[in-house]
Coordinates of C-alpha atoms in Angstrom, one line a residue:
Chain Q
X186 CA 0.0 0.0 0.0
X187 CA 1.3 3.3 -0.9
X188 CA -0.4 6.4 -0.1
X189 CA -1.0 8.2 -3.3
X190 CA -3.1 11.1 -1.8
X191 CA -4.8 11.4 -4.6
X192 CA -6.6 8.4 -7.0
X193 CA -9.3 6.5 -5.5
X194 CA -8.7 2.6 -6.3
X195 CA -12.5 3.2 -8.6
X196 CA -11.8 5.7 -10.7
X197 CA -15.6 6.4 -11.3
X198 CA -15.3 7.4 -8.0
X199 CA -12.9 10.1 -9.0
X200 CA -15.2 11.4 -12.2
X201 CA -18.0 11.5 -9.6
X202 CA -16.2 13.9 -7.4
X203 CA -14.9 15.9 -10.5
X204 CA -18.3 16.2 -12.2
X205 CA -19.9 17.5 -8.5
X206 CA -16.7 20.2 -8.5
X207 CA -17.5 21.4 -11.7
X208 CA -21.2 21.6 -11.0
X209 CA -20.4 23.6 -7.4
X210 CA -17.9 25.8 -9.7
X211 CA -20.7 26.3 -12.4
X212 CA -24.0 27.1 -9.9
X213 CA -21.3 29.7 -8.0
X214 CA -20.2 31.5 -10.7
X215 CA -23.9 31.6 -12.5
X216 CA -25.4 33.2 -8.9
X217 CA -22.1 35.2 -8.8
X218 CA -23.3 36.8 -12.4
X219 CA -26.9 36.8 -11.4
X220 CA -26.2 38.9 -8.4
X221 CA -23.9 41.7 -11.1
X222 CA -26.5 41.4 -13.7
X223 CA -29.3 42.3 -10.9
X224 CA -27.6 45.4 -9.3
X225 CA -26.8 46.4 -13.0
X226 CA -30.4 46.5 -14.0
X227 CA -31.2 48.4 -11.1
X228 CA -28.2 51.4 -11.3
X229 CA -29.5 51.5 -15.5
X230 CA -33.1 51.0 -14.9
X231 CA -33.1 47.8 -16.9
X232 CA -36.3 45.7 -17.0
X233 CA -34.8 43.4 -19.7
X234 CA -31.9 42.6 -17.8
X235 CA -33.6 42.2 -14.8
X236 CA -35.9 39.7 -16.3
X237 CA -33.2 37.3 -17.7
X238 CA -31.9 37.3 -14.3
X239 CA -35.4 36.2 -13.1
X240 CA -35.7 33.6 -15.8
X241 CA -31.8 32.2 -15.2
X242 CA -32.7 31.6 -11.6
X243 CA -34.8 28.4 -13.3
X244 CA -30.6 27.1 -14.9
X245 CA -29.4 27.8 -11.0
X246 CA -32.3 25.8 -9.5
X247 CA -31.7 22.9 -12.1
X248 CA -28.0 22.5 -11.5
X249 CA -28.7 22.4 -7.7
X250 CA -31.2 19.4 -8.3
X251 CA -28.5 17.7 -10.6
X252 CA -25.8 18.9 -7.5
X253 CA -28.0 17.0 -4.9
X254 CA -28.9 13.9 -7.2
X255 CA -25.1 13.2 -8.3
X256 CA -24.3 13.7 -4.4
X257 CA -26.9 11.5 -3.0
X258 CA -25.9 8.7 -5.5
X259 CA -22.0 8.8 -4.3
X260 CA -22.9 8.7 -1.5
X261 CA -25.2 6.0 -1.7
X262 CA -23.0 4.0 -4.3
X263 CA -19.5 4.5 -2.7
X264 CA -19.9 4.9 1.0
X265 CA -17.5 7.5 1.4
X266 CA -15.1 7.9 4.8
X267 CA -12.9 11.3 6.4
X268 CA -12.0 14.1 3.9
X269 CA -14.5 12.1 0.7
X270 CA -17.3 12.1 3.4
X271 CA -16.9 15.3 4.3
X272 CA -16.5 16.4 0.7
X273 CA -19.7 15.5 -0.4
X274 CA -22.0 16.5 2.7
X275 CA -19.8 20.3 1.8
X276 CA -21.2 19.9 -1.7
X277 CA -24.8 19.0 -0.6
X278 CA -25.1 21.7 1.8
X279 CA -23.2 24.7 -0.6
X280 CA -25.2 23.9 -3.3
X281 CA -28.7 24.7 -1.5
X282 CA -27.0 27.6 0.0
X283 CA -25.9 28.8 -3.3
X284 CA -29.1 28.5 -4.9
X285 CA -30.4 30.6 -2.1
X286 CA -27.8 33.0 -3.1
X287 CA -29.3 33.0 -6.5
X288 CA -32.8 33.5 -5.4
X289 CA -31.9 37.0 -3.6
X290 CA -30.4 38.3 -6.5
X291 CA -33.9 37.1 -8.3
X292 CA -35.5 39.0 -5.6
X293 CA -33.4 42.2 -6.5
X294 CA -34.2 41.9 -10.0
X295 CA -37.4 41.5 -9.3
X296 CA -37.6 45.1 -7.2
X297 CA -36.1 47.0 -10.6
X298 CA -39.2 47.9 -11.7
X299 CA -40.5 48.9 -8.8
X300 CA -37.8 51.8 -8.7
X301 CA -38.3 54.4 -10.6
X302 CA -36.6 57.3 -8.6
X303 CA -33.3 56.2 -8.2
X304 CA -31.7 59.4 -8.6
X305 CA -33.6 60.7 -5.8
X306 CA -32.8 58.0 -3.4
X307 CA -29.7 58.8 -1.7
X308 CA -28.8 55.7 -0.2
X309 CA -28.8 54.2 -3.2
X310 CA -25.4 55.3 -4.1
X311 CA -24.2 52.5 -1.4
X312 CA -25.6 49.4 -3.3
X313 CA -23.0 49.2 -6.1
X314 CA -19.9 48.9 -3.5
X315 CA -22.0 46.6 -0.9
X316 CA -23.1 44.3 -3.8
X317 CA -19.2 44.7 -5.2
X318 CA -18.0 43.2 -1.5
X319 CA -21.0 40.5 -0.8
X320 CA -20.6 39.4 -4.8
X321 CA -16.9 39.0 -3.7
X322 CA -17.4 36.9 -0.8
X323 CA -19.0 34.4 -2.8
X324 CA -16.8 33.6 -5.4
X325 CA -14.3 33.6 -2.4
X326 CA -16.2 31.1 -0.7
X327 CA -16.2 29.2 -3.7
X328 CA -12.5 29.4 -5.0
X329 CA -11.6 28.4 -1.1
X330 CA -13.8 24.7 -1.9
X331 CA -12.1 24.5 -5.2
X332 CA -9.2 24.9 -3.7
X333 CA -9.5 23.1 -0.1
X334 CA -8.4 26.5 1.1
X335 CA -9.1 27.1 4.5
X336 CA -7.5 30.3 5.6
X337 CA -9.3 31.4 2.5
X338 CA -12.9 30.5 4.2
X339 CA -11.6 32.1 7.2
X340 CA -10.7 35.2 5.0
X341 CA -14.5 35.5 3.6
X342 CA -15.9 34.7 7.4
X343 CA -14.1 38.3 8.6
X344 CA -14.7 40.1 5.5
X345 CA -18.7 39.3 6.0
X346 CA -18.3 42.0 8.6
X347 CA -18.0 44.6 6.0
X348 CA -20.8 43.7 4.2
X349 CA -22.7 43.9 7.6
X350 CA -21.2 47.4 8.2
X351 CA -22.0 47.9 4.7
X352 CA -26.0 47.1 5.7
X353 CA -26.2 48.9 9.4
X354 CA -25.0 52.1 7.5
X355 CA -28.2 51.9 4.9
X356 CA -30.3 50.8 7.0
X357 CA -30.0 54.1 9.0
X358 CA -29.4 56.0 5.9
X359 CA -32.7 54.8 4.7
X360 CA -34.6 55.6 7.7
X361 CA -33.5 58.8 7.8
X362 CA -34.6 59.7 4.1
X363 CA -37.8 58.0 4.7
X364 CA -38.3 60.9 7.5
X365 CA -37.3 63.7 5.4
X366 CA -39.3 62.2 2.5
X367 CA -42.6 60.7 3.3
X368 CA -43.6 59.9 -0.5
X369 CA -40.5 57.7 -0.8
X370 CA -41.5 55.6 1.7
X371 CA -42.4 53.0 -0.5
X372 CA -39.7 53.0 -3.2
X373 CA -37.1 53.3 -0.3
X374 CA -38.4 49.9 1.7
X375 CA -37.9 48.2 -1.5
X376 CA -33.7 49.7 -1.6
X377 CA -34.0 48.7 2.2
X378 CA -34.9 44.9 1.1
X379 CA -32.4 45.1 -1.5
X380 CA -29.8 46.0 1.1
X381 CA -31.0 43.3 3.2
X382 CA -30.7 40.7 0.1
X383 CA -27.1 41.8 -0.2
X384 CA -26.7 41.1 3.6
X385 CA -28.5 37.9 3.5
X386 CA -25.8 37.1 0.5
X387 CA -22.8 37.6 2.4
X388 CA -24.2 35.3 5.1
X389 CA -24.7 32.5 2.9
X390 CA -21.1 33.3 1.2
X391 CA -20.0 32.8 5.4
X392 CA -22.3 29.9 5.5
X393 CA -20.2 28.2 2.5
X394 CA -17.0 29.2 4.0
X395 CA -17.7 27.2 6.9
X396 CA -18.3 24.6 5.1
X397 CA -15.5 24.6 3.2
X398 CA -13.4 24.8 6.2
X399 CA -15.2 21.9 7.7
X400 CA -14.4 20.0 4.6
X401 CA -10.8 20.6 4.9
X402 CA -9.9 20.5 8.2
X403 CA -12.6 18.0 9.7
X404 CA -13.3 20.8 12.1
X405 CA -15.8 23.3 12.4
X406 CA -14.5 27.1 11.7
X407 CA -13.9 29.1 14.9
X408 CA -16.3 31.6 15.5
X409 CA -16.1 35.2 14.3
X410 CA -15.0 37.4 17.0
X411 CA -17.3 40.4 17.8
X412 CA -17.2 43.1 19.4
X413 CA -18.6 44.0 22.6
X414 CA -19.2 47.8 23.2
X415 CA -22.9 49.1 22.6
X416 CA -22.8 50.0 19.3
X417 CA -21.5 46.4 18.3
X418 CA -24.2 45.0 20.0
X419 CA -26.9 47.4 18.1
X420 CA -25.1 46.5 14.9
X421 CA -25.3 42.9 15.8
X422 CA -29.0 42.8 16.4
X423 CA -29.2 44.8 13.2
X424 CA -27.6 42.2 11.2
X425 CA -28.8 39.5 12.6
X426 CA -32.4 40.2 12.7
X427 CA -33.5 38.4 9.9
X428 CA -30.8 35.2 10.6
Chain Z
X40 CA -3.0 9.6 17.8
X41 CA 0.7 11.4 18.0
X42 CA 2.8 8.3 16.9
X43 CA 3.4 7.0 20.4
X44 CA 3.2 3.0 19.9
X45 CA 5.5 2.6 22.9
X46 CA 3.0 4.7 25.3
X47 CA 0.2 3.3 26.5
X48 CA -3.0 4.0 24.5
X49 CA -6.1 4.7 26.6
X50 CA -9.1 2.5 25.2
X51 CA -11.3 5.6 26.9
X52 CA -13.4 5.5 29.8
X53 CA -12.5 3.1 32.5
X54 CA -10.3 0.3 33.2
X55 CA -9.1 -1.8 30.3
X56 CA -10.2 -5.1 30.4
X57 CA -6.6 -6.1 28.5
X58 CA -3.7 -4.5 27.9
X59 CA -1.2 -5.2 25.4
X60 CA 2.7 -3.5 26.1
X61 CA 5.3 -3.8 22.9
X62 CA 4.0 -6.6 21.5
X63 CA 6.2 -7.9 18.9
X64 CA 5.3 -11.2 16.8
X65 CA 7.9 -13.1 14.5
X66 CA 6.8 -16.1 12.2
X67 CA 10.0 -17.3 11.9
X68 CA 12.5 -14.7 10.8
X69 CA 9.3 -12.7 9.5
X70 CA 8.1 -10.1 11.6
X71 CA 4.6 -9.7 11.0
X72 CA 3.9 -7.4 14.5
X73 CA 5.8 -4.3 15.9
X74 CA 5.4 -3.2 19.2
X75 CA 2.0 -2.6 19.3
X76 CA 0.4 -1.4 22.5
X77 CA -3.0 -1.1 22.9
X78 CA -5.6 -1.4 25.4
X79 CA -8.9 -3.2 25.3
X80 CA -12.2 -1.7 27.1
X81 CA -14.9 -3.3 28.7
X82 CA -17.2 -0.8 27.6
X83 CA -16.2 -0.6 23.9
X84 CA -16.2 -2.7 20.8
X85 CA -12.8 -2.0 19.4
X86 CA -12.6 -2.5 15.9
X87 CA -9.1 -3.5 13.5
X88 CA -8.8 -2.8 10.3
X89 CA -5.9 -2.9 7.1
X90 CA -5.4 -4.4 4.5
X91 CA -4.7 -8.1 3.9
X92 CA -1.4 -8.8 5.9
X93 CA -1.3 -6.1 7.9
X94 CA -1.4 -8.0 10.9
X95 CA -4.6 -7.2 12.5
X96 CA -5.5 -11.1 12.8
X97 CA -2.2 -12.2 14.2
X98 CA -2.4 -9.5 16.9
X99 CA -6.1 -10.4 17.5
X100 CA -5.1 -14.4 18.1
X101 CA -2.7 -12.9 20.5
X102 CA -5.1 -12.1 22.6
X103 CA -6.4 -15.6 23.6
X104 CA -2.9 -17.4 22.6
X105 CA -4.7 -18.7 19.5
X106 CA -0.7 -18.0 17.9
X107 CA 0.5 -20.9 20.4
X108 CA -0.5 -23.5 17.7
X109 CA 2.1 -22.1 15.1
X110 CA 5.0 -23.8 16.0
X111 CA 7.3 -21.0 14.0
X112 CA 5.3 -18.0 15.9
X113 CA 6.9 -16.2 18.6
X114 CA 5.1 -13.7 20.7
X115 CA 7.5 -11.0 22.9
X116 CA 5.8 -8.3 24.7
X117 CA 2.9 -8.2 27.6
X118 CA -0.7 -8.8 27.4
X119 CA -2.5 -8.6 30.2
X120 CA -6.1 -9.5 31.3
X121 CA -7.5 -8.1 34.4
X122 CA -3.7 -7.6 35.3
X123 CA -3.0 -11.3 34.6
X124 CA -0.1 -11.7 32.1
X125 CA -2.0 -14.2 29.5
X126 CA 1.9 -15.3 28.4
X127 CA 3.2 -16.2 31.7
X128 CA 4.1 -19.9 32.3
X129 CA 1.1 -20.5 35.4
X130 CA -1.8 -19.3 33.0
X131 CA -4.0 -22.1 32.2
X132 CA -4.5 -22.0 28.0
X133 CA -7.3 -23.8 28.2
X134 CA -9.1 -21.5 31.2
X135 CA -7.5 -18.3 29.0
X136 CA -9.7 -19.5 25.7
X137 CA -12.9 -19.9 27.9
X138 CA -12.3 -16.4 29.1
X139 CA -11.4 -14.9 26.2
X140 CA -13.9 -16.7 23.4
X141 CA -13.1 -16.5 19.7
X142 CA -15.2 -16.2 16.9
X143 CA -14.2 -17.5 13.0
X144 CA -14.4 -16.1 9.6
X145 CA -16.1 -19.3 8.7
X146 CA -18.8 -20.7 10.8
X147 CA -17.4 -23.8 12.4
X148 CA -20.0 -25.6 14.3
X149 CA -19.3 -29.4 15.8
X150 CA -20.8 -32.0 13.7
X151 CA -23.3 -32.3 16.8
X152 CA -26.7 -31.0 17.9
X153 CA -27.5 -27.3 18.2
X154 CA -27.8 -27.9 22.1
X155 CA -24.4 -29.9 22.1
X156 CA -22.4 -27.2 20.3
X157 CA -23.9 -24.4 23.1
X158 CA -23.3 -27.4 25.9
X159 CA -19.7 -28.5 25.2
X160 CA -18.4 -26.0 26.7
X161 CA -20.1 -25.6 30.1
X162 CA -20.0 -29.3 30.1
X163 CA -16.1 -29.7 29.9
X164 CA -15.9 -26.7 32.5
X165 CA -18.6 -28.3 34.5
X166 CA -20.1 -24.8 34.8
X167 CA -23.5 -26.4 35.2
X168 CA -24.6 -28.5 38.6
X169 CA -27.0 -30.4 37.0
X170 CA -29.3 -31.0 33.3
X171 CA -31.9 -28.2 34.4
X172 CA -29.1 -25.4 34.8
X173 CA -27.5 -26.8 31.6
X174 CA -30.8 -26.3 29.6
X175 CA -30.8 -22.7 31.0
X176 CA -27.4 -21.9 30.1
X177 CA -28.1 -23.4 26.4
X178 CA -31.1 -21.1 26.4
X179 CA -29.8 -18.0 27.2
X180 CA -26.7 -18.0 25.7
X181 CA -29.1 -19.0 22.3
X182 CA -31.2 -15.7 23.3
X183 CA -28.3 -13.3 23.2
X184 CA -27.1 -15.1 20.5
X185 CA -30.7 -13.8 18.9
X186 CA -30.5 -17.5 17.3
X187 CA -33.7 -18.6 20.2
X188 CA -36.9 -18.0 18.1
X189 CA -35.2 -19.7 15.4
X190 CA -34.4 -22.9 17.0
X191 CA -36.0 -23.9 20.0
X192 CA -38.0 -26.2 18.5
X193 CA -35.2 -28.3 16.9
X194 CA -32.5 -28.2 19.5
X195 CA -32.0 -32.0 18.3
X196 CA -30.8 -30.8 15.3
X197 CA -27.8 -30.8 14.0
X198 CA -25.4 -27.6 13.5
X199 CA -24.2 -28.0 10.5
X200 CA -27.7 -28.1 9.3
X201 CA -28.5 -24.1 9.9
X202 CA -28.1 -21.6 7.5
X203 CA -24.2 -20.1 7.6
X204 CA -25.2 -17.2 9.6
X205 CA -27.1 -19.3 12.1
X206 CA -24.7 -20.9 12.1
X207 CA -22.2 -17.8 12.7
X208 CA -24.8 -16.8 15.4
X209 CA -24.4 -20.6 16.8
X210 CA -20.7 -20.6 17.0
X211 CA -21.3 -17.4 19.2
X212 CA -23.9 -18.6 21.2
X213 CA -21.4 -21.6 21.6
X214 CA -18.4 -18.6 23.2
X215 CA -21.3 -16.5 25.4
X216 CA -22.2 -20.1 27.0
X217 CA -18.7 -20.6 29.3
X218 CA -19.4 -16.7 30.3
X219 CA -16.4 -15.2 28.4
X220 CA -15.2 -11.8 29.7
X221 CA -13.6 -10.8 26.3
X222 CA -15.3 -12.1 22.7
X223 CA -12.5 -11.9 19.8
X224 CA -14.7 -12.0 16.3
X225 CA -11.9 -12.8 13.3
X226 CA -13.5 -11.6 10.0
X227 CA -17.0 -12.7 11.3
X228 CA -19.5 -12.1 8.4
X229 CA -17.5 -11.9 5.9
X230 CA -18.8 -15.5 5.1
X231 CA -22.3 -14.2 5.1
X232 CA -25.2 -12.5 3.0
X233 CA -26.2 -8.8 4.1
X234 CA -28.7 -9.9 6.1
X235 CA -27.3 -12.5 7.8
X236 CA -24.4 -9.8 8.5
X237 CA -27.1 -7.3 10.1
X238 CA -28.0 -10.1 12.7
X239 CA -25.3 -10.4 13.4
X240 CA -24.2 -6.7 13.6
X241 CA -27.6 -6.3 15.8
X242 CA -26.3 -9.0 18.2
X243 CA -22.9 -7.6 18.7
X244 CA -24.9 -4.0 19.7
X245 CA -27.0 -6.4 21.9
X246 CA -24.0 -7.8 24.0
X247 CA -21.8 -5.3 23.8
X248 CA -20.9 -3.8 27.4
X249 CA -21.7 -7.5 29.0
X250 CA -18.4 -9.0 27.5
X251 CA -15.6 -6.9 25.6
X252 CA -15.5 -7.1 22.0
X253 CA -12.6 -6.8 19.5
X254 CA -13.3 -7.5 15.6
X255 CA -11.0 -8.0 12.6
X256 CA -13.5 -6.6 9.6
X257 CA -12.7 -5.4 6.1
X258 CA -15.2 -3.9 6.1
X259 CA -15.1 -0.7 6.9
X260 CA -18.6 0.6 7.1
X261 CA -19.3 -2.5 9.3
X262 CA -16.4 -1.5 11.4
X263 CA -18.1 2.4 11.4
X264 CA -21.5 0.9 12.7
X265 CA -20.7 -1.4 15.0
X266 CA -17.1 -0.3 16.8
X267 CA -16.5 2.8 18.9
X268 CA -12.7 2.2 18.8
X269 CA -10.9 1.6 15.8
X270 CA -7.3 0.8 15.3
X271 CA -5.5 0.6 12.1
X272 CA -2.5 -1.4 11.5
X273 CA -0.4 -1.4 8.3
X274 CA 2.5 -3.5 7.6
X275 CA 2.7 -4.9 11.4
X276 CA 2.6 -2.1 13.0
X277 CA -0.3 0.2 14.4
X278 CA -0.8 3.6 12.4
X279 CA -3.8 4.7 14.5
X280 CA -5.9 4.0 17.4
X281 CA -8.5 6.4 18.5
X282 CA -12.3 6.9 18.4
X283 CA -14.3 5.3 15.3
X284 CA -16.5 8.6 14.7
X285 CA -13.1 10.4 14.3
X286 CA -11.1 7.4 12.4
X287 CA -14.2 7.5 10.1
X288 CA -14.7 10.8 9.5
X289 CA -11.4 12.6 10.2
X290 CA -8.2 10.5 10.6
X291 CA -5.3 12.1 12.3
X292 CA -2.5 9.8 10.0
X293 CA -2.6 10.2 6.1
X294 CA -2.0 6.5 5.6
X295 CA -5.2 5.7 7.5
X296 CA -7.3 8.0 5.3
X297 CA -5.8 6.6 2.2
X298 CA -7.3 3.2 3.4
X299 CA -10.4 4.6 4.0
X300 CA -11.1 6.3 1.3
X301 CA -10.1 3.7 -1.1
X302 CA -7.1 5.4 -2.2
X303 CA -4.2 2.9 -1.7
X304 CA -3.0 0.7 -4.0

């Protein structure tokens, strides 16, 4: 016996594992796109773009079902052990996370043509850097599995906490202009929403990281530290009020 | 597991029902163990696994000097049970096998009746005062066996007439029944169909805590399910011994996942 590290005995086995890669690779970078494509139909106003993004959600849904299938079938046909176990339970999770990912970018395309006054909302002029960052986090997420890269992982977990930053600071810009301006109450709870999506989308991006530190380390990633003065605490709640 | 074959290995919680200390076997001028120390819990199964002549099976017929019958073998090292050195010249062979029962890779009943085969062995250690405490003995022993319902009506039978994993579930009936403190299974079901192999995985859940349990399995999913300690040996010598969740799911030695994952070869 000599440890090669890297064959399985049963090749299929190997193809298996290489398909579900290129399928975790392929549903990442497809949400990654959706989530540009959706904040650039809202900056240009554009209903067509929006509207592929809502109809490409269907390709991100159908490679998660193809993701699950392969992955319960490996599972089921080679009974894998250690770093192949947790390989595949990694793969089985990301995917539904990612194609959560994909449906909040849906849901931001979906608000384009419900804003019409873009110029006039202030806040807005956050979105384009916040969506920059969380859109960022998930190819991160998803480079770190392709690459068993766990500091990476680690990298994306801290980095969330911009995003997060990113969110408290609209959320109170928001509030504020929906004070000043009562008629753009409406128009600005939809670019609050928007700003929550794009919270909700670096989560997920953290949620993969863990994973993906899980599946290369066997253990689970070490918790975020936080801070613990008042306004820490008011950003926590913030953030985590729709966890 | 940090290399350390010449420390002492817990086998967790507890006192270990054997110990082994720097056990070393030589088939002639062939080495097939190095110093192996491990320790065997009452409260555990411990599983071994390798590959085909890594040892595990010569280190588990260590345990009940089942290696005294090789003329070439020699055995250097301690094993202990409760504290008794198994290899010292005043321990009783006979008295060590009853103690510490063994269980084949093939089913090997006695060409006799189902109740003989669970009998002979209380009978030759006249464990039993008298024909009523012998038909108890044969019946419980048959009942942890799970083998009971299947057979009470044709105790008259002969062994070798059951299927092969009644029989399997015979020949340990046949160890439970002189009240053995360790059971030592050798490749158990690998003789056997899936189900077959269940009942038997089912009965070695059902017993385990009452007598300590070590199994030689290729298997490795069997070994996942039915062990809480796993060692692995390669080439003689043991890579790593720890907890079967963590074997299973996140081995400390690369050589040990390689096995597990299929990757050797």
């Amino acid at each position: 016996m000599s440890p090669t590290g890297t064959e399985h005995t049963v090749k299929a086995f190997d193809s298996d594992i290489n398909e579900l890669r290129g399928m975790v690779a392929e549903i990442g970078g497809r949400s990654e796109q959706a989530i540009a494509k959706s904040m650039r139909a809202l900056e240009n106003h554009d209903l067509v773009l929006a509207a592929e993004v809502v109809a490409e959600d269907k390709l991100i849904d159908d490679l998660e079902k193809r993701i699950d299938d392969l992955t319960f079938q490996t599972i089921a046909l080679r009974a894998p052990m250690a770093d192949d176990l947790r390989e595949l339970i990694a793969t089985f999770k990301i995917s539904g996370v990612v194609e959560r990912i994909g449906d909040y970018a849906k849901n931001i395309a979906k608000r384009v043509p419900l804003i019409t006054q873009a110029h006039s909302l202030g806040p807005i002029s956050l979105l384009p850097s916040m969506s920059k960052i969380a859109s960022e986090l998930v190819r991160d997420s998803l480079d770190a599995f392709a690459r068993r890269d766990a500091d990476l992982a680690m990298e994306v977990n801290r980095r969330d906490q911009i995003v997060d930053d990113f969110y408290n600071s609209i959320f109170r810009a928001v509030i504020t202009h929906m004070i000043e301006n009562p008629k753009d109450i409406g128009e600005a709870a939809h670019l609050l929403f928007i700003a929550k999506n794009l919270e909700r989308i670096g989560d997920h991006a953290t949620n993969v990281a863990e994973m993906v530190y899980f599946a290369a380390t066997g253990e689970p990633m070490p918790e975020r530290s936080r801070g613990d003065n008042p306004t820490d605490l008011l950003d926590d709640a913030l953030s985590d009020e729709a966890d | 597991m940090t290399n350390s074959k010449n420390e002492m290995i817990s086998a967790g919680d507890g006192s270990p029902k054997m110990t082994t200390r720097n056990v070393n076997v030589f088939y002639g001028d062939k080495q097939a163990i190095n110093d192996v120390s491990i320790d065997v819990n009452m409260d555990n199964v411990t599983a071994f696994i390798g590959p085909s002549g890594c040892g595990k099976s010569t280190f588990l017929r260590c345990l009940n000097r089942m290696n005294d019958t090789i003329p070439i073998a020699k055995v250097t090292g301690e094993i202990t049970l409760e504290g008794e050195d198994i290899y010292s010249p005043t321990m009783d062979v006979v008295q060590l096998r009853a103690r510490v029962g063994m269980v084949f890779q093939k089913p090997n009943p006695f060409p006799k009746s189902i109740y003989d085969n669970v009998a002979y062995g209380p009978r030759i250690h006249g464990l039993a005062a008298g024909k009523d405490e012998l038909d108890n003995i044969v019946e419980t022993s048959l009942q942890r066996a799970g083998l009971w319902g299947e057979v009470k009506d044709r105790l008259l039978d002969s062994g070798t007439a059951l299927s092969g994993g009644q029989q399997q579930r015979l020949c340990i009936a046949r160890a439970i029944a002189v009240d053995p403190e360790v059971i030592l299974m050798d490749e158990p079901c690998s003789a056997l169909d899936p189900i077959a192999t269940a009942k038997i995985e089912e009965l070695i859940h059902e017993i385990r805590g009452r007598y300590a349990i070590v199994i030689v399995t290729h298997n490795m999913q069997q070994a996942a399910r039915v062990s809480q300690r796993t060692a692995f040996f390669h080439l003689g010598t043991l890579v790593e011994y720890g907890e079967t969740s963590e074997i299973f799911t996140n081995p400390t030695e690369t050589q040990t996942r390689d096995y597990i994952t299929g990757r050797y070869g």
